Coordinates of N, CA and C in Angstrom, one line a residue:
M1 N 133.7 -73.3 77.6 CA 134.4 -72.8 76.3 C 135.7 -73.6 76.3
S2 N 136.0 -74.0 75.1 CA 137.2 -74.7 74.8 C 138.4 -73.9 74.8
S3 N 139.6 -74.4 75.2 CA 140.9 -73.5 75.3 C 141.1 -72.9 73.9
R4 N 140.8 -73.6 72.8 CA 141.2 -73.2 71.5 C 140.2 -71.9 71.2
M5 N 138.9 -72.0 71.5 CA 138.0 -70.8 71.4 C 138.5 -69.7 72.3
A6 N 138.9 -70.0 73.6 CA 139.2 -68.8 74.4 C 140.5 -68.2 73.8
A7 N 141.5 -69.0 73.4 CA 142.7 -68.5 72.7 C 142.3 -67.6 71.6
S8 N 141.4 -68.0 70.7 CA 141.0 -67.2 69.5 C 140.4 -65.9 70.0
F9 N 139.5 -65.9 71.0 CA 139.0 -64.6 71.5 C 140.1 -63.7 72.0
L10 N 141.0 -64.3 72.8 CA 142.1 -63.6 73.4 C 143.0 -63.0 72.2
L11 N 143.2 -63.6 71.1 CA 144.0 -63.1 70.1 C 143.3 -62.2 69.3
L12 N 141.9 -62.2 69.2 CA 141.1 -61.1 68.6 C 141.1 -59.9 69.4
A13 N 141.0 -60.1 70.7 CA 141.1 -59.0 71.5 C 142.5 -58.2 71.5
V14 N 143.5 -58.9 71.5 CA 144.9 -58.3 71.4 C 145.0 -57.6 70.1
A15 N 144.5 -58.2 69.0 CA 144.7 -57.7 67.6 C 143.9 -56.4 67.6
T16 N 142.8 -56.2 68.2 CA 141.9 -55.0 68.1 C 142.3 -54.1 69.1
G17 N 143.2 -54.4 70.0 CA 143.8 -53.5 71.0 C 143.2 -53.4 72.3
S18 N 142.0 -54.2 72.6 CA 141.5 -54.2 73.8 C 140.7 -55.4 74.1
A19 N 140.7 -55.9 75.3 CA 139.9 -57.1 75.6 C 138.5 -56.6 75.9
E20 N 138.3 -55.3 76.2 CA 137.1 -54.8 76.6 C 136.2 -54.3 75.4
A21 N 135.0 -54.7 75.3 CA 134.0 -54.2 74.2 C 133.9 -52.7 74.2
Q22 N 134.0 -52.0 73.1 CA 133.7 -50.6 73.0 C 132.7 -50.4 72.0
P23 N 131.8 -49.3 72.3 CA 130.8 -49.1 71.4 C 131.5 -48.4 70.1
L24 N 131.0 -48.8 68.9 CA 131.6 -48.3 67.6 C 131.5 -46.8 67.7
D25 N 130.2 -46.3 67.5 CA 130.0 -44.9 67.3 C 128.7 -44.5 67.9
P26 N 128.3 -43.2 68.0 CA 126.9 -42.9 68.4 C 125.9 -43.5 67.5
K27 N 124.6 -43.6 67.9 CA 123.6 -43.9 67.0 C 123.5 -43.2 65.6
L28 N 123.3 -43.8 64.6 CA 123.3 -43.4 63.3 C 121.9 -43.0 62.9
E29 N 121.5 -41.7 63.3 CA 120.2 -41.4 63.3 C 120.0 -40.1 62.4
T30 N 121.2 -39.4 62.0 CA 121.1 -38.3 61.2 C 122.2 -38.4 60.1
T31 N 121.9 -37.6 59.1 CA 123.1 -37.5 58.0 C 124.4 -36.9 58.6
R32 N 124.2 -36.1 59.7 CA 125.4 -35.5 60.4 C 126.2 -36.7 61.0
A33 N 125.6 -37.6 61.6 CA 126.2 -38.8 62.1 C 127.0 -39.5 61.1
L34 N 126.2 -39.8 59.9 CA 126.9 -40.5 58.8 C 128.1 -39.8 58.3
L35 N 127.9 -38.4 58.1 CA 129.1 -37.6 57.7 C 130.2 -37.7 58.6
E36 N 130.1 -37.8 60.1 CA 131.1 -37.9 60.8 C 131.8 -39.3 60.7
L37 N 131.1 -40.3 60.5 CA 131.7 -41.7 60.2 C 132.5 -41.6 58.9
C38 N 131.9 -41.1 57.8 CA 132.5 -41.2 56.6 C 133.7 -40.3 56.2
S39 N 133.8 -39.1 57.2 CA 134.7 -38.2 57.0 C 135.8 -38.4 57.9
A40 N 135.9 -39.5 58.6 CA 137.1 -39.8 59.5 C 138.4 -39.9 58.9
Q41 N 139.5 -39.4 59.4 CA 140.7 -39.3 58.8 C 141.7 -40.1 59.4
P42 N 142.6 -40.7 58.4 CA 143.6 -41.7 59.1 C 144.3 -41.1 60.2
G43 N 144.6 -41.9 61.3 CA 145.1 -41.5 62.6 C 144.1 -41.1 63.6
S44 N 142.9 -40.8 63.2 CA 141.8 -40.5 64.1 C 141.3 -41.6 64.9
P45 N 140.8 -41.4 66.2 CA 140.4 -42.5 67.0 C 139.4 -43.5 66.2
R46 N 139.5 -44.7 66.2 CA 138.7 -45.7 65.5 C 138.5 -45.5 64.2
Y47 N 139.4 -45.0 63.4 CA 139.4 -44.8 61.9 C 139.0 -45.9 61.1
G48 N 139.5 -47.1 61.3 CA 139.2 -48.1 60.5 C 137.8 -48.6 60.8
A49 N 137.3 -48.6 62.0 CA 136.1 -49.1 62.4 C 135.0 -48.2 61.7
R50 N 135.3 -46.7 61.9 CA 134.5 -45.7 61.3 C 134.3 -45.8 59.8
L51 N 135.4 -46.1 59.1 CA 135.4 -46.2 57.7 C 134.6 -47.5 57.2
S52 N 134.8 -48.6 57.8 CA 134.1 -49.7 57.8 C 132.6 -49.6 57.8
Y53 N 132.2 -49.0 59.0 CA 130.9 -48.8 59.2 C 130.2 -48.0 58.1
C54 N 130.9 -46.8 57.7 CA 130.5 -46.1 56.5 C 130.4 -46.9 55.3
E55 N 131.3 -47.6 55.0 CA 131.3 -48.3 53.7 C 130.3 -49.5 53.7
G56 N 130.1 -50.0 55.0 CA 129.0 -51.0 55.1 C 127.5 -50.3 55.0
F57 N 127.3 -49.0 55.3 CA 126.2 -48.4 55.2 C 125.9 -48.1 53.6
I58 N 127.0 -47.7 53.0 CA 127.0 -47.6 51.5 C 126.6 -48.8 50.8
A59 N 127.2 -49.9 51.1 CA 126.9 -51.1 50.5 C 125.6 -51.5 50.7
G60 N 125.1 -51.5 52.0 CA 123.8 -51.9 52.2 C 122.6 -51.1 51.7
T61 N 122.8 -49.8 51.7 CA 121.7 -49.0 51.0 C 121.8 -49.2 49.6
G62 N 123.1 -49.2 49.0 CA 123.2 -49.4 47.5 C 122.6 -50.7 47.0
L63 N 122.7 -51.8 47.8 CA 122.2 -53.1 47.3 C 120.6 -53.0 47.4
L64 N 120.1 -52.4 48.5 CA 118.6 -52.2 48.6 C 118.3 -51.6 47.5
Y65 N 118.8 -50.3 47.2 CA 118.3 -49.5 46.0 C 118.4 -50.2 44.7
E66 N 119.5 -50.9 44.4 CA 119.6 -51.8 43.2 C 118.5 -52.7 43.0
K67 N 118.3 -53.4 44.1 CA 117.1 -54.5 44.2 C 115.9 -53.8 43.9
L68 N 115.5 -52.7 44.6 CA 114.2 -52.0 44.4 C 114.2 -51.5 42.9
V69 N 115.1 -51.0 42.3 CA 115.0 -50.4 40.9 C 114.9 -51.8 40.1
E70 N 115.5 -52.8 40.3 CA 115.4 -54.0 39.4 C 114.0 -54.4 39.5
A71 N 113.4 -54.4 40.6 CA 112.0 -55.0 40.8 C 110.8 -54.1 40.2
G72 N 111.4 -52.8 39.9 CA 110.3 -51.9 39.5 C 109.5 -51.2 40.7
A73 N 110.2 -51.4 41.9 CA 109.4 -50.8 42.9 C 109.7 -49.4 43.0
I74 N 110.7 -48.8 42.5 CA 111.1 -47.5 42.5 C 111.8 -47.1 41.1
R75 N 111.7 -45.8 40.8 CA 112.5 -45.4 39.7 C 113.7 -44.9 40.1
P76 N 114.8 -45.1 39.2 CA 116.2 -44.6 39.6 C 116.2 -43.1 39.9
W77 N 117.0 -42.8 40.8 CA 117.2 -41.2 41.0 C 118.7 -41.0 41.1
A78 N 119.6 -41.9 41.0 CA 120.9 -41.8 41.0 C 121.5 -42.7 39.8
C79 N 122.1 -42.1 38.9 CA 122.6 -42.9 37.7 C 124.1 -42.6 37.3
A80 N 125.0 -43.2 38.0 CA 126.3 -43.1 37.7 C 126.6 -43.9 36.4
P81 N 127.5 -43.3 35.5 CA 127.7 -43.9 34.1 C 128.3 -45.3 34.3
S82 N 129.1 -45.6 35.4 CA 129.7 -46.9 35.6 C 129.6 -47.0 37.2
P83 N 129.7 -48.2 37.6 CA 129.6 -48.4 39.1 C 130.8 -47.7 39.8
P84 N 130.6 -46.7 40.6 CA 131.7 -46.1 41.4 C 132.2 -47.1 42.5
S85 N 133.4 -46.7 42.8 CA 134.1 -47.5 43.9 C 133.4 -47.0 45.3
A86 N 133.5 -47.7 46.2 CA 133.1 -47.3 47.7 C 133.8 -46.0 48.0
E87 N 135.1 -45.7 47.7 CA 135.9 -44.6 48.0 C 135.2 -43.3 47.3
E88 N 135.0 -43.6 46.1 CA 134.2 -42.5 45.2 C 132.9 -42.1 45.7
V89 N 132.2 -43.0 46.3 CA 130.8 -42.8 46.7 C 131.0 -42.0 48.1
R90 N 131.9 -42.5 48.9 CA 132.2 -41.8 50.2 C 132.6 -40.5 50.0
N91 N 133.6 -40.2 49.1 CA 133.9 -38.8 48.9 C 132.9 -38.1 48.3
A92 N 132.0 -38.5 47.5 CA 131.0 -37.8 46.9 C 130.0 -37.3 48.0
F93 N 129.8 -38.3 48.8 CA 128.8 -38.0 49.9 C 129.4 -37.0 50.9
V94 N 130.4 -37.1 51.4 CA 131.2 -36.1 52.2 C 131.3 -34.8 51.7
T95 N 131.7 -34.7 50.3 CA 131.7 -33.5 49.7 C 130.3 -32.7 49.6
W96 N 129.2 -33.6 49.3 CA 127.8 -33.1 49.2 C 127.4 -32.6 50.5
A97 N 127.7 -33.4 51.5 CA 127.1 -33.1 52.8 C 127.7 -31.8 53.5
R98 N 129.0 -31.7 53.2 CA 129.6 -30.5 53.7 C 129.1 -29.3 53.1
A99 N 128.8 -29.3 51.8 CA 128.1 -28.2 51.0 C 126.8 -27.9 51.2
N100 N 126.1 -29.0 51.9 CA 124.6 -28.8 52.1 C 124.2 -29.0 53.5
P101 N 124.7 -28.2 54.5 CA 124.4 -28.5 55.8 C 123.0 -28.4 56.2
R102 N 122.2 -27.8 55.5 CA 120.7 -27.8 55.8 C 120.0 -29.2 56.0
Y103 N 120.8 -30.2 55.3 CA 120.1 -31.6 55.3 C 120.8 -32.4 56.3
L104 N 121.7 -32.0 57.2 CA 122.4 -32.8 58.1 C 121.5 -33.4 59.3
D105 N 120.3 -32.8 59.5 CA 119.5 -33.4 60.5 C 118.5 -34.3 60.1
E106 N 118.5 -34.7 58.8 CA 117.5 -35.7 58.1 C 118.2 -36.9 58.4
P107 N 117.3 -38.1 58.3 CA 117.7 -39.4 58.4 C 118.8 -39.7 57.4
P108 N 119.8 -40.5 57.8 CA 121.0 -40.7 57.1 C 120.7 -41.2 55.6
V109 N 119.9 -42.1 55.5 CA 119.5 -42.5 54.2 C 119.0 -41.6 53.2
D110 N 118.3 -40.6 53.7 CA 117.7 -39.5 52.9 C 118.8 -38.6 52.5
G111 N 119.8 -38.3 53.4 CA 120.8 -37.3 53.1 C 121.8 -38.1 52.1
F112 N 122.0 -39.4 52.3 CA 122.9 -40.1 51.4 C 122.4 -40.1 50.2
W113 N 121.1 -40.3 49.8 CA 120.5 -40.6 48.5 C 120.3 -39.2 47.8
R114 N 120.1 -38.1 48.6 CA 120.2 -36.7 48.1 C 121.6 -36.5 47.4
A115 N 122.5 -36.8 48.2 CA 124.0 -36.7 47.6 C 124.3 -37.5 46.5
M116 N 123.8 -38.7 46.4 CA 124.0 -39.6 45.2 C 123.3 -38.9 44.1
A117 N 122.0 -38.6 44.2 CA 121.2 -38.0 43.2 C 121.8 -36.7 42.6
A118 N 122.4 -36.0 43.4 CA 123.0 -34.6 43.0 C 124.3 -35.0 42.2
T119 N 125.0 -35.9 42.8 CA 126.3 -36.2 42.1 C 126.1 -37.0 40.8
W120 N 125.3 -37.9 40.7 CA 125.0 -38.7 39.5 C 123.6 -38.7 39.2
P121 N 123.0 -37.5 38.8 CA 121.7 -37.4 38.4 C 121.2 -38.2 37.2
C122 N 120.0 -38.8 37.3 CA 119.5 -39.5 36.1 C 119.0 -38.7 35.1
P123 N 119.1 -39.1 33.8 CA 118.7 -38.1 32.7 C 117.0 -38.0 32.9
A124 N 116.6 -37.0 32.6 CA 115.2 -36.6 32.6 C 114.6 -37.5 31.6
E125 N 113.4 -38.0 32.0 CA 112.6 -38.9 31.1 C 111.7 -37.9 30.2
P126 N 111.6 -38.1 28.9 CA 110.7 -37.2 28.2 C 109.2 -37.5 28.5
A127 N 108.5 -36.4 28.5 CA 107.1 -36.4 29.0 C 106.4 -37.2 28.1
K128 N 105.5 -38.0 28.5 CA 104.7 -39.0 27.7 C 103.6 -38.2 27.1
P129 N 103.2 -38.6 26.0 CA 102.1 -37.6 25.4 C 100.6 -38.1 26.1
A130 N 99.9 -37.1 26.3 CA 98.6 -37.4 27.0 C 97.7 -38.3 26.1
A131 N 97.1 -39.3 26.7 CA 96.3 -40.1 26.0 C 95.1 -39.4 25.4
T132 N 94.9 -39.6 24.1 CA 93.8 -39.0 23.5 C 92.6 -39.9 23.5
R133 N 91.4 -39.4 23.8 CA 90.1 -40.3 24.0 C 89.4 -40.0 22.6
K134 N 89.1 -41.1 22.0 CA 88.3 -40.9 20.9 C 86.8 -40.8 21.3
R135 N 86.1 -39.8 20.5 CA 84.7 -39.5 20.8 C 83.9 -40.4 19.9
P136 N 82.8 -40.9 20.4 CA 81.9 -41.8 19.6 C 81.3 -41.1 18.5

């Protein structure tokens, strides 16, 4: 390893507060775990890392949702009037999750999209008329 690269790693370790790798958070297997990340408060342990992880989850699932809707693979279920900020989405999720504890053991993507659909529901589509069949 070059001395320049070693110095870069050392500088990064000092900047993050430790030369020893630390796991970010427990496995993200439930909506409860996502809530714990997204509801981290300033001054709490690993606040910045938790917030970044939460917002990364929001961005990743949001981009996937957007592409699936654009491709016609799914119908929209969350329809904000204008694109909300990451902070607005995070706050909406935290508020919803705290008010709906019965969903906290679901997979995080399910709980997250339940929250988004409840916060920004899509307008109901009018029922399509039944096709009429002509008799010979």
